[in-house]
mmCIF file with all atom_site columns, C-alpha atoms in Angstrom:
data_model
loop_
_atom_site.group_PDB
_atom_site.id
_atom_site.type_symbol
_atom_site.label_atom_id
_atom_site.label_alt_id
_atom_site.label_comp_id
_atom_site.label_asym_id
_atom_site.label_entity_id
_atom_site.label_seq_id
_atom_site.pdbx_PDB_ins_code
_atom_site.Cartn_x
_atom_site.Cartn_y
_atom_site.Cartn_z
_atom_site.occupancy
_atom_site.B_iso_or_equiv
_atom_site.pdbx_formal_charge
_atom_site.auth_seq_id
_atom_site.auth_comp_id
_atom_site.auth_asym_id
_atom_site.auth_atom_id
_atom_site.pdbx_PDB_model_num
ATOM 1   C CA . UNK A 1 1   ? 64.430 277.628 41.776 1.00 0.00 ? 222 UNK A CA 1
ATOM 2   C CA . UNK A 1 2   ? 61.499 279.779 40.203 1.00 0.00 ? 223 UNK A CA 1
ATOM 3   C CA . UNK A 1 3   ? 62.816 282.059 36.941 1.00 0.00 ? 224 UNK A CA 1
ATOM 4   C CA . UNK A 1 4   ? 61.869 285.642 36.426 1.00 0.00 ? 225 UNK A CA 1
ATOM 5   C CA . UNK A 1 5   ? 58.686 285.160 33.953 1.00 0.00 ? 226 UNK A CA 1
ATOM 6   C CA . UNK A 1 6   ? 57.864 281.638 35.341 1.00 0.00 ? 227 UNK A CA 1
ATOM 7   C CA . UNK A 1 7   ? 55.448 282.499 38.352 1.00 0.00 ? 228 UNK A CA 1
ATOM 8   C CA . UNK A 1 8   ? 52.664 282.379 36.375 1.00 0.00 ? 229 UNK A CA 1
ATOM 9   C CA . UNK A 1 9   ? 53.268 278.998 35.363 1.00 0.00 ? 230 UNK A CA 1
ATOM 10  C CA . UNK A 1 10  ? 53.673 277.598 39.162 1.00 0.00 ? 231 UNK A CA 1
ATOM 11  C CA . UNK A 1 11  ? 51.510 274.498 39.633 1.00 0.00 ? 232 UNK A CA 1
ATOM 12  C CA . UNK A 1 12  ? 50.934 273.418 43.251 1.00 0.00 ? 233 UNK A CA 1
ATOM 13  C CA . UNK A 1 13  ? 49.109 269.495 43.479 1.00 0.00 ? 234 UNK A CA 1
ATOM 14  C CA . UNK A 1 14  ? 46.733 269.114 46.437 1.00 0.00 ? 235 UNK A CA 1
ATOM 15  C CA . UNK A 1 15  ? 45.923 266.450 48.105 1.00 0.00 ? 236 UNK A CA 1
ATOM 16  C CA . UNK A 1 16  ? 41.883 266.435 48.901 1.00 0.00 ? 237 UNK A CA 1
ATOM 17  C CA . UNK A 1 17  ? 42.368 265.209 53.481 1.00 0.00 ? 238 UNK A CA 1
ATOM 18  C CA . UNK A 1 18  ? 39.536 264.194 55.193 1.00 0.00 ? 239 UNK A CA 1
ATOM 19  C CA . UNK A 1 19  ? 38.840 265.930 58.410 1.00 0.00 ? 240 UNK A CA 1
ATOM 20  C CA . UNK A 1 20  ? 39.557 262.683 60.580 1.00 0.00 ? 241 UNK A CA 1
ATOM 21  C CA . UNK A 1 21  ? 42.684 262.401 58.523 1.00 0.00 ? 242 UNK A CA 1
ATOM 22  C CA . UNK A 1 22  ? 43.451 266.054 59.650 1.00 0.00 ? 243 UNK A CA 1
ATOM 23  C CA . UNK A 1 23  ? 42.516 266.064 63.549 1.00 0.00 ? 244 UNK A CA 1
ATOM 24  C CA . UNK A 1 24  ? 44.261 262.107 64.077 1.00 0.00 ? 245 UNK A CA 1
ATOM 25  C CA . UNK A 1 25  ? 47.133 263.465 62.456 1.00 0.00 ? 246 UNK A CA 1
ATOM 26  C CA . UNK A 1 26  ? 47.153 265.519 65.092 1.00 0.00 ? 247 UNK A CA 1
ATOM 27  C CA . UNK A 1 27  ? 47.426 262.785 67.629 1.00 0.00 ? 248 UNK A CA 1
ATOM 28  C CA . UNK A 1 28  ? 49.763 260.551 65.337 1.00 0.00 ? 249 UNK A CA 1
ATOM 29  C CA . UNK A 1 29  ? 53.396 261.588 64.177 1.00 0.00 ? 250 UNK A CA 1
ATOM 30  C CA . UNK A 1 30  ? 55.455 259.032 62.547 1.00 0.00 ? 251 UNK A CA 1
ATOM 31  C CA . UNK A 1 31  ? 58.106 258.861 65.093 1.00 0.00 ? 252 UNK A CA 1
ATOM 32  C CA . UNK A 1 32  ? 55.208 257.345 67.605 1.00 0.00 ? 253 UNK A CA 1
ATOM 33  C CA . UNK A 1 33  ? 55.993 253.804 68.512 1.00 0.00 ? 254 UNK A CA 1
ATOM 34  C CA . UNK A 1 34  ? 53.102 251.581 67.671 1.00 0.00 ? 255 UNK A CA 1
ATOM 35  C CA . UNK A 1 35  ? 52.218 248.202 68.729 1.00 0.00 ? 256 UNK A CA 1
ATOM 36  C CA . UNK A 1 36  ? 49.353 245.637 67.774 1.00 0.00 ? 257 UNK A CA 1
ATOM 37  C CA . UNK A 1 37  ? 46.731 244.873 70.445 1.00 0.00 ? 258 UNK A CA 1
ATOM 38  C CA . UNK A 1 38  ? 45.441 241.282 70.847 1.00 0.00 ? 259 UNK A CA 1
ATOM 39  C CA . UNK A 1 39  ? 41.528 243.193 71.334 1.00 0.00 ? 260 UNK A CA 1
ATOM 40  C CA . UNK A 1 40  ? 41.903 246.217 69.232 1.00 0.00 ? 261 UNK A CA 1
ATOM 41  C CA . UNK A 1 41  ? 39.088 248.953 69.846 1.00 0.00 ? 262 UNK A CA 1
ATOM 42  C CA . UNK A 1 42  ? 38.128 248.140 66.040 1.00 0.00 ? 263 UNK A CA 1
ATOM 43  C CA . UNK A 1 43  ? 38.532 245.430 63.838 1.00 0.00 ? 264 UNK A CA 1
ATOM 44  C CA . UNK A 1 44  ? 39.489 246.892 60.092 1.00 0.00 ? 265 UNK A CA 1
ATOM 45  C CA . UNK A 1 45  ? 35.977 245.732 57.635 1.00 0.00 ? 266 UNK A CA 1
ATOM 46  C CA . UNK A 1 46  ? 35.457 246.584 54.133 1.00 0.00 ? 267 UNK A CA 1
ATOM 47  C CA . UNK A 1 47  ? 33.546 249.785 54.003 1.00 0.00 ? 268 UNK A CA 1
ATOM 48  C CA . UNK A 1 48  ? 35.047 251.276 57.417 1.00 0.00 ? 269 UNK A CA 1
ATOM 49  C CA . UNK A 1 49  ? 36.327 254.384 55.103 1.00 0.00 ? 270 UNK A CA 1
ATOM 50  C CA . UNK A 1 50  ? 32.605 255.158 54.806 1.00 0.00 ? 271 UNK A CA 1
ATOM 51  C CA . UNK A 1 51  ? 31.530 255.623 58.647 1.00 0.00 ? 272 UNK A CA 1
ATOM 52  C CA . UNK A 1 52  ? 33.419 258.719 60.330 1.00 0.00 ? 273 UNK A CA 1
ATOM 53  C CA . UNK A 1 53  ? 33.077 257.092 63.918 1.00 0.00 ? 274 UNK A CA 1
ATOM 54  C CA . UNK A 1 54  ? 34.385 253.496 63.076 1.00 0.00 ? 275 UNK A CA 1
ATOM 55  C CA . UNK A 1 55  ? 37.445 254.852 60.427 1.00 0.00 ? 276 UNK A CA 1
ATOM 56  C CA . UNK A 1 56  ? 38.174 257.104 63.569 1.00 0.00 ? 277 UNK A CA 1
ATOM 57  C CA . UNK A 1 57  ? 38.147 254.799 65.929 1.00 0.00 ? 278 UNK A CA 1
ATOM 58  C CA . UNK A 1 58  ? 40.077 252.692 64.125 1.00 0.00 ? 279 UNK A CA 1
ATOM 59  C CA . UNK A 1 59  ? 42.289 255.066 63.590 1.00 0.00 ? 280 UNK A CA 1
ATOM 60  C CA . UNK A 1 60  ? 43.076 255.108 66.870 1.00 0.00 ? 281 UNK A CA 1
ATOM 61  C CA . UNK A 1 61  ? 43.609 251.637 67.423 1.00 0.00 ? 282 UNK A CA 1
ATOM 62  C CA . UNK A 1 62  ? 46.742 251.782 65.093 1.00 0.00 ? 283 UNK A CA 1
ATOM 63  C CA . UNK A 1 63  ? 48.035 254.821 66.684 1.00 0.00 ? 284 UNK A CA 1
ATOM 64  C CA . UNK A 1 64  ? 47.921 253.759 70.255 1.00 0.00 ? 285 UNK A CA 1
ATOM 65  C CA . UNK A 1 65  ? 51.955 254.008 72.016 1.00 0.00 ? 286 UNK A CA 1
ATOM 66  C CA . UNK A 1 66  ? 52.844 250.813 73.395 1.00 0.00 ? 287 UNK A CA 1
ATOM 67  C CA . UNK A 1 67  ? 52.716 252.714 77.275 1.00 0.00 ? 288 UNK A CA 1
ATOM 68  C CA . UNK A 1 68  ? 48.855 253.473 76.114 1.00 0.00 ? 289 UNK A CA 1
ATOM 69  C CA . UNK A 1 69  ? 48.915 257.047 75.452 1.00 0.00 ? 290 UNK A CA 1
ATOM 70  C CA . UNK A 1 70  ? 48.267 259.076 72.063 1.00 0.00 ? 291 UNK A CA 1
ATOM 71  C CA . UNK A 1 71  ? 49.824 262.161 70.670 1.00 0.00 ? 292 UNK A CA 1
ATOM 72  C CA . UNK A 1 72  ? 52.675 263.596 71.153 1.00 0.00 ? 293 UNK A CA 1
ATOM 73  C CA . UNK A 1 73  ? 51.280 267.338 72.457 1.00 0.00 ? 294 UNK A CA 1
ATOM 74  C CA . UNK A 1 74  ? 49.322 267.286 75.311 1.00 0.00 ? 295 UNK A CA 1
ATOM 75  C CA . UNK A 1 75  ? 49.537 263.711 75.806 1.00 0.00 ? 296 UNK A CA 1
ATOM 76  C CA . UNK A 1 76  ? 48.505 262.895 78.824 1.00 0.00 ? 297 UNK A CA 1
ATOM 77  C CA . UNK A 1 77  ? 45.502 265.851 78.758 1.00 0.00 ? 298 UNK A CA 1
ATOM 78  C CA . UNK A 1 78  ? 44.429 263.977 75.517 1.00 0.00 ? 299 UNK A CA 1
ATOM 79  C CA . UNK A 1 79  ? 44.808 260.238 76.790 1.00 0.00 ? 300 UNK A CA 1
ATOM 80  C CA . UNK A 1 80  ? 42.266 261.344 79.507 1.00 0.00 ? 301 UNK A CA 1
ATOM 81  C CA . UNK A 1 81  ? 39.573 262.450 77.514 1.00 0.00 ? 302 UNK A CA 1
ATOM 82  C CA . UNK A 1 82  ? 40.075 259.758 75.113 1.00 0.00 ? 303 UNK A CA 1
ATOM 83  C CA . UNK A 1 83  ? 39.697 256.947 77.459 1.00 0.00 ? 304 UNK A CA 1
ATOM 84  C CA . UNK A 1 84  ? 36.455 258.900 78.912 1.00 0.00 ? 305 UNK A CA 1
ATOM 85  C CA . UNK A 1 85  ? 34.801 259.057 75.215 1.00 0.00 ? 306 UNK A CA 1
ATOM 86  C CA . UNK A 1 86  ? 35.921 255.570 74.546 1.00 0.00 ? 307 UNK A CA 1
ATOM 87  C CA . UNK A 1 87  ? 33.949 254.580 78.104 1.00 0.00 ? 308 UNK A CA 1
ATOM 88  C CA . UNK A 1 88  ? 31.559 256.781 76.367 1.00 0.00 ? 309 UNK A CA 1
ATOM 89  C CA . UNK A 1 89  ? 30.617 254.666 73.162 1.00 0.00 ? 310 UNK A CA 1
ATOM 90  C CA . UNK A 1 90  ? 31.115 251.413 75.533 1.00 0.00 ? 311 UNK A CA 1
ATOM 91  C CA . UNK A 1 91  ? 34.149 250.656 73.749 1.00 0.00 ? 312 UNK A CA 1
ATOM 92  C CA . UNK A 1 92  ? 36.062 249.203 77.294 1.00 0.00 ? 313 UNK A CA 1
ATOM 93  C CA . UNK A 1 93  ? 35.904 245.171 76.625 1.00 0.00 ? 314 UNK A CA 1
ATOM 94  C CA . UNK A 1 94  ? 39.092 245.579 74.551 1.00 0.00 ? 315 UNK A CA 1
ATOM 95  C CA . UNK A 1 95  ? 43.065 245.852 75.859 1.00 0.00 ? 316 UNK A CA 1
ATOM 96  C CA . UNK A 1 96  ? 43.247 249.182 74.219 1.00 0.00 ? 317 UNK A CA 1
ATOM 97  C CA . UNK A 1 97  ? 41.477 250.922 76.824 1.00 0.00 ? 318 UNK A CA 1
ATOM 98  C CA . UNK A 1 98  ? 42.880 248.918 79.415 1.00 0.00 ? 319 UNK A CA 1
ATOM 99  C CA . UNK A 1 99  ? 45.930 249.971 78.508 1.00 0.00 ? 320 UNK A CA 1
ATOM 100 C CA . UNK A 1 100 ? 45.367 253.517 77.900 1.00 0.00 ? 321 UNK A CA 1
ATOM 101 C CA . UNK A 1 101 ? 43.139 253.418 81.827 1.00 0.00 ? 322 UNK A CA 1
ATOM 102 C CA . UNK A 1 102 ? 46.136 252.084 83.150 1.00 0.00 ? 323 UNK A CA 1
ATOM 103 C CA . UNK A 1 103 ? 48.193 255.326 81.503 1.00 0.00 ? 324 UNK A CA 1
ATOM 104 C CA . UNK A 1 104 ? 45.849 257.538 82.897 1.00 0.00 ? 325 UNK A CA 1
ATOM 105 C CA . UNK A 1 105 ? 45.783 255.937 86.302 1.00 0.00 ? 326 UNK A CA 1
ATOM 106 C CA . UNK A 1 106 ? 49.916 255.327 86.546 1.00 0.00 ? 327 UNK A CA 1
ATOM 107 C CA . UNK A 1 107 ? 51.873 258.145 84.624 1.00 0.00 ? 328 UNK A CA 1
ATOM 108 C CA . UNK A 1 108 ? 52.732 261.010 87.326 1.00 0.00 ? 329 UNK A CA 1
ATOM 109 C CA . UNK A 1 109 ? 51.274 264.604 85.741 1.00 0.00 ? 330 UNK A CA 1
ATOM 110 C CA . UNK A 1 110 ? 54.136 267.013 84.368 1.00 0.00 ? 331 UNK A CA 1
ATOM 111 C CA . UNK A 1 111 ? 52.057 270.389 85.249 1.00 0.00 ? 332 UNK A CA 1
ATOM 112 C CA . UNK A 1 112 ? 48.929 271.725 87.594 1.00 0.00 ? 333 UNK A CA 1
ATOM 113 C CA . UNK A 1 113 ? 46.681 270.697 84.634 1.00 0.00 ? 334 UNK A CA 1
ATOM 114 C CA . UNK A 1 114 ? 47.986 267.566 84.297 1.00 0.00 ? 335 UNK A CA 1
ATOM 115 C CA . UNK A 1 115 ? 47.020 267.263 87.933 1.00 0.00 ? 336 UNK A CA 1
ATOM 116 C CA . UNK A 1 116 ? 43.962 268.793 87.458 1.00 0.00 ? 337 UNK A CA 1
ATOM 117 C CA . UNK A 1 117 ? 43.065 265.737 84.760 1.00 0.00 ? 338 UNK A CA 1
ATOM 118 C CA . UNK A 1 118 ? 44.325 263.088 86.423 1.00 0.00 ? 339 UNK A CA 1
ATOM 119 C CA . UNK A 1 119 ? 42.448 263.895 89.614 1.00 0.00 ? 340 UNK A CA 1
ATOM 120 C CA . UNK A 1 120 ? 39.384 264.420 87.400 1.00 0.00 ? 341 UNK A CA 1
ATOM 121 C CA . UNK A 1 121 ? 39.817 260.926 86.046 1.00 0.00 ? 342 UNK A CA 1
ATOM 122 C CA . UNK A 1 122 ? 40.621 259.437 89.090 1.00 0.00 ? 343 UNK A CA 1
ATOM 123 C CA . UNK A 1 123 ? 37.010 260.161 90.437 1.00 0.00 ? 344 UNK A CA 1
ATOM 124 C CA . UNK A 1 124 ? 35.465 258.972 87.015 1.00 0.00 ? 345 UNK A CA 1
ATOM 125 C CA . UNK A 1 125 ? 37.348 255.713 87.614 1.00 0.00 ? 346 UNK A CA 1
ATOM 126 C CA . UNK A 1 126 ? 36.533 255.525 91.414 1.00 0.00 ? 347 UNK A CA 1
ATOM 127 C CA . UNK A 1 127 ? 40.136 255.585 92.624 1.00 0.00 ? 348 UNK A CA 1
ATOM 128 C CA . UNK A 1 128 ? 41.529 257.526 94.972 1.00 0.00 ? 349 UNK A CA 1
ATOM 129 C CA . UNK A 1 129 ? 41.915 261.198 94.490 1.00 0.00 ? 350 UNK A CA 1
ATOM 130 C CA . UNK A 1 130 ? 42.453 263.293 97.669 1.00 0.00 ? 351 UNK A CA 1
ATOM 131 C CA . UNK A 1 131 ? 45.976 263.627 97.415 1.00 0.00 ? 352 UNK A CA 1
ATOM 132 C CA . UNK A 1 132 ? 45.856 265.718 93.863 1.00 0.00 ? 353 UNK A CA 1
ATOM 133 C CA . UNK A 1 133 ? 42.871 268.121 95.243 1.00 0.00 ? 354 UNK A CA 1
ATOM 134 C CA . UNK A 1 134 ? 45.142 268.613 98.562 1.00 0.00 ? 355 UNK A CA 1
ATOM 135 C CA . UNK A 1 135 ? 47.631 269.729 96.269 1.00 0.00 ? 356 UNK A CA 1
ATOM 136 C CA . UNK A 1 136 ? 46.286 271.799 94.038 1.00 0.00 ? 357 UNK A CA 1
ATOM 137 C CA . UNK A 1 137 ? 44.829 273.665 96.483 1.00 0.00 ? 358 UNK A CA 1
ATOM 138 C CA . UNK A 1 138 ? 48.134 274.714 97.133 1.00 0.00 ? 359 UNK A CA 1
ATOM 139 C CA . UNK A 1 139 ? 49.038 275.727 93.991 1.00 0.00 ? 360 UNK A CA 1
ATOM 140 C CA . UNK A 1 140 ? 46.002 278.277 93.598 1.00 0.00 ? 361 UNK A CA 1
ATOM 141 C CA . UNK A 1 141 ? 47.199 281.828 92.416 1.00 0.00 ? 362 UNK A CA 1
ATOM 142 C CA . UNK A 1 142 ? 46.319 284.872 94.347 1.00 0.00 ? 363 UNK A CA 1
ATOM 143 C CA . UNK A 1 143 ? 43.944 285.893 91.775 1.00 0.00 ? 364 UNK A CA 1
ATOM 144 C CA . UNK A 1 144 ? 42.018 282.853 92.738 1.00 0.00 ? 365 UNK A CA 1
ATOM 145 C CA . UNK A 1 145 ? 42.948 281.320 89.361 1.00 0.00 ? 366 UNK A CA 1
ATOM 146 C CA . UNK A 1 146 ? 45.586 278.750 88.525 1.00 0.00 ? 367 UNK A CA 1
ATOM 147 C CA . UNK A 1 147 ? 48.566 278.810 86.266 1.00 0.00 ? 368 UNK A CA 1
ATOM 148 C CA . UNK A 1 148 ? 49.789 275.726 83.869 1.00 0.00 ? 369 UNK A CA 1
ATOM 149 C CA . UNK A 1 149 ? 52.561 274.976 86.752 1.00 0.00 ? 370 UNK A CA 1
ATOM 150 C CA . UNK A 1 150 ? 53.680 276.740 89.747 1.00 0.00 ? 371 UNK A CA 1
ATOM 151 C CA . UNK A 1 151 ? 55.123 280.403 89.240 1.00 0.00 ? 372 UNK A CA 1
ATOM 152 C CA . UNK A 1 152 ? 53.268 280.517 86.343 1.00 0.00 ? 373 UNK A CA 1
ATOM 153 C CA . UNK A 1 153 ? 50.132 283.279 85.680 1.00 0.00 ? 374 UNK A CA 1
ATOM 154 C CA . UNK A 1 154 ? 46.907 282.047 85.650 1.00 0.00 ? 375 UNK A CA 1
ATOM 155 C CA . UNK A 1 155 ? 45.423 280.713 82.511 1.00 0.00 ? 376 UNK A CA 1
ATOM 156 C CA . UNK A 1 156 ? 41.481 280.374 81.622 1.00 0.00 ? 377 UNK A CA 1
ATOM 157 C CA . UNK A 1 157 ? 42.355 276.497 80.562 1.00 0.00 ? 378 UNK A CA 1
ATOM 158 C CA . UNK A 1 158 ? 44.551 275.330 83.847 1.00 0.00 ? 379 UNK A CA 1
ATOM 159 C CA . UNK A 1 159 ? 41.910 277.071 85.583 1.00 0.00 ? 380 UNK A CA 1
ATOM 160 C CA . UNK A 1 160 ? 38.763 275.434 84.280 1.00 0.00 ? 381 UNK A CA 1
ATOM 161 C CA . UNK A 1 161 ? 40.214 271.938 84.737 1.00 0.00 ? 382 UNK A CA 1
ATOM 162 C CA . UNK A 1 162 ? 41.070 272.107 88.247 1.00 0.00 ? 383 UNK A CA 1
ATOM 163 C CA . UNK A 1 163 ? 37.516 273.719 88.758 1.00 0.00 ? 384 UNK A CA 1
ATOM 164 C CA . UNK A 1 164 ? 36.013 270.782 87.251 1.00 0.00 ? 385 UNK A CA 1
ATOM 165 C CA . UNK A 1 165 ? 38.159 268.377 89.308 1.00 0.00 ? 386 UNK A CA 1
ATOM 166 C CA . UNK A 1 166 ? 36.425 270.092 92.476 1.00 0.00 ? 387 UNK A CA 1
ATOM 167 C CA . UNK A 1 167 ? 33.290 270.105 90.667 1.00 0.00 ? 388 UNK A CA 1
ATOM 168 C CA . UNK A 1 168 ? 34.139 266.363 89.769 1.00 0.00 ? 389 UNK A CA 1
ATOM 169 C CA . UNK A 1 169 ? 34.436 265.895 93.663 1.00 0.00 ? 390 UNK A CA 1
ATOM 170 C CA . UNK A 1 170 ? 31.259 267.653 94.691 1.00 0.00 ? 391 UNK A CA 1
ATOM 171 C CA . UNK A 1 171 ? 34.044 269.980 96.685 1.00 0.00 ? 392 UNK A CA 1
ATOM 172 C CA . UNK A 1 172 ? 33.353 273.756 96.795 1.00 0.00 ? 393 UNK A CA 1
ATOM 173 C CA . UNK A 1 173 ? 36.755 275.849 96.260 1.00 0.00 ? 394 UNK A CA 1
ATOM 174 C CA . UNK A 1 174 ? 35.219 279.232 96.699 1.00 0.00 ? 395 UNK A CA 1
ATOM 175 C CA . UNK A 1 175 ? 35.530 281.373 99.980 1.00 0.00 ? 396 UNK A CA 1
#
């Protein structure tokens, strides 16, 4: 404990983080199950420290789950966009993104965004998507706006991502 008279003399050390170290630990938590791909997204070179885009990348390439996702918030939400900005920088000729695609494409959404993300990413990837749009028309509030799951008040971020699925799908959802 901390003596009367000693506050003064409280030192604190701080560690100087990087803001990739910051945001990926984010994705990463050390109770994440990793695995090592045979074609990572990034081979480790001598320098990679020094270029934000490669150290992040390979970041993720050591913090990959062994189903594919990342994170442990928002995972599937975050998988999504991660496999699009991987497609992106053109960094699909490795088993990393396979394996996170095949995430996005196989693990059944928890929520109406979830829905809403998968269905966007099923039109990126050119699979079929009808079935999620069906259903989320269904789950539209009367306010016109959509909640994170059913019986749930709309929310500006739920809402936007099902609009963008529709928009994704060239499908009009107003009256």
């Amino acid at each position: 404990g901390v003596e009367k008279g000693d506050q003064d003399n409280i030192q604190f050390k701080v560690k100087k983080v990087s803001w990739a170290e910051r945001l990926l630990w984010l994705i990463a938590t050390p109770a994440n199950a990793y695995y090592q791909p045979t074609t990572p997204l990034i081979q480790y070179y001598d320098g990679i420290e020094k270029n934000p885009i490669d150290n992040a990348l390979y970041y993720l390439a050591q913090t990959q789950k062994e189903d594919g996702s990342w994170g442990a918030y928002s995972q599937y939400e975050l998988t999504a966009q991660l496999t699009f900005i991987l497609s992106q920088y053109n960094k699909t000729s490795n088993d990393q993104y396979t394996l996170a695609v095949n995430y996005v494409k196989n693990t059944a959404p928890k929520n109406t965004r979830e829905k809403a993300v998968k269905a966007w990413a099923l039109i990126w990837l050119g699979e079929p998507y009808q079935s999620l749009l069906d259903d989320l028309l269904t789950r539209q509030n009367s306010d016109g706006g959509y909640g994170i799951d059913d019986n749930y008040a709309s929310d500006v971020e739920t809402t936007l991502a099902v609009l963008a699925a529709f928009w994704k799908a060239n499908v009009t959802v107003l009256p």
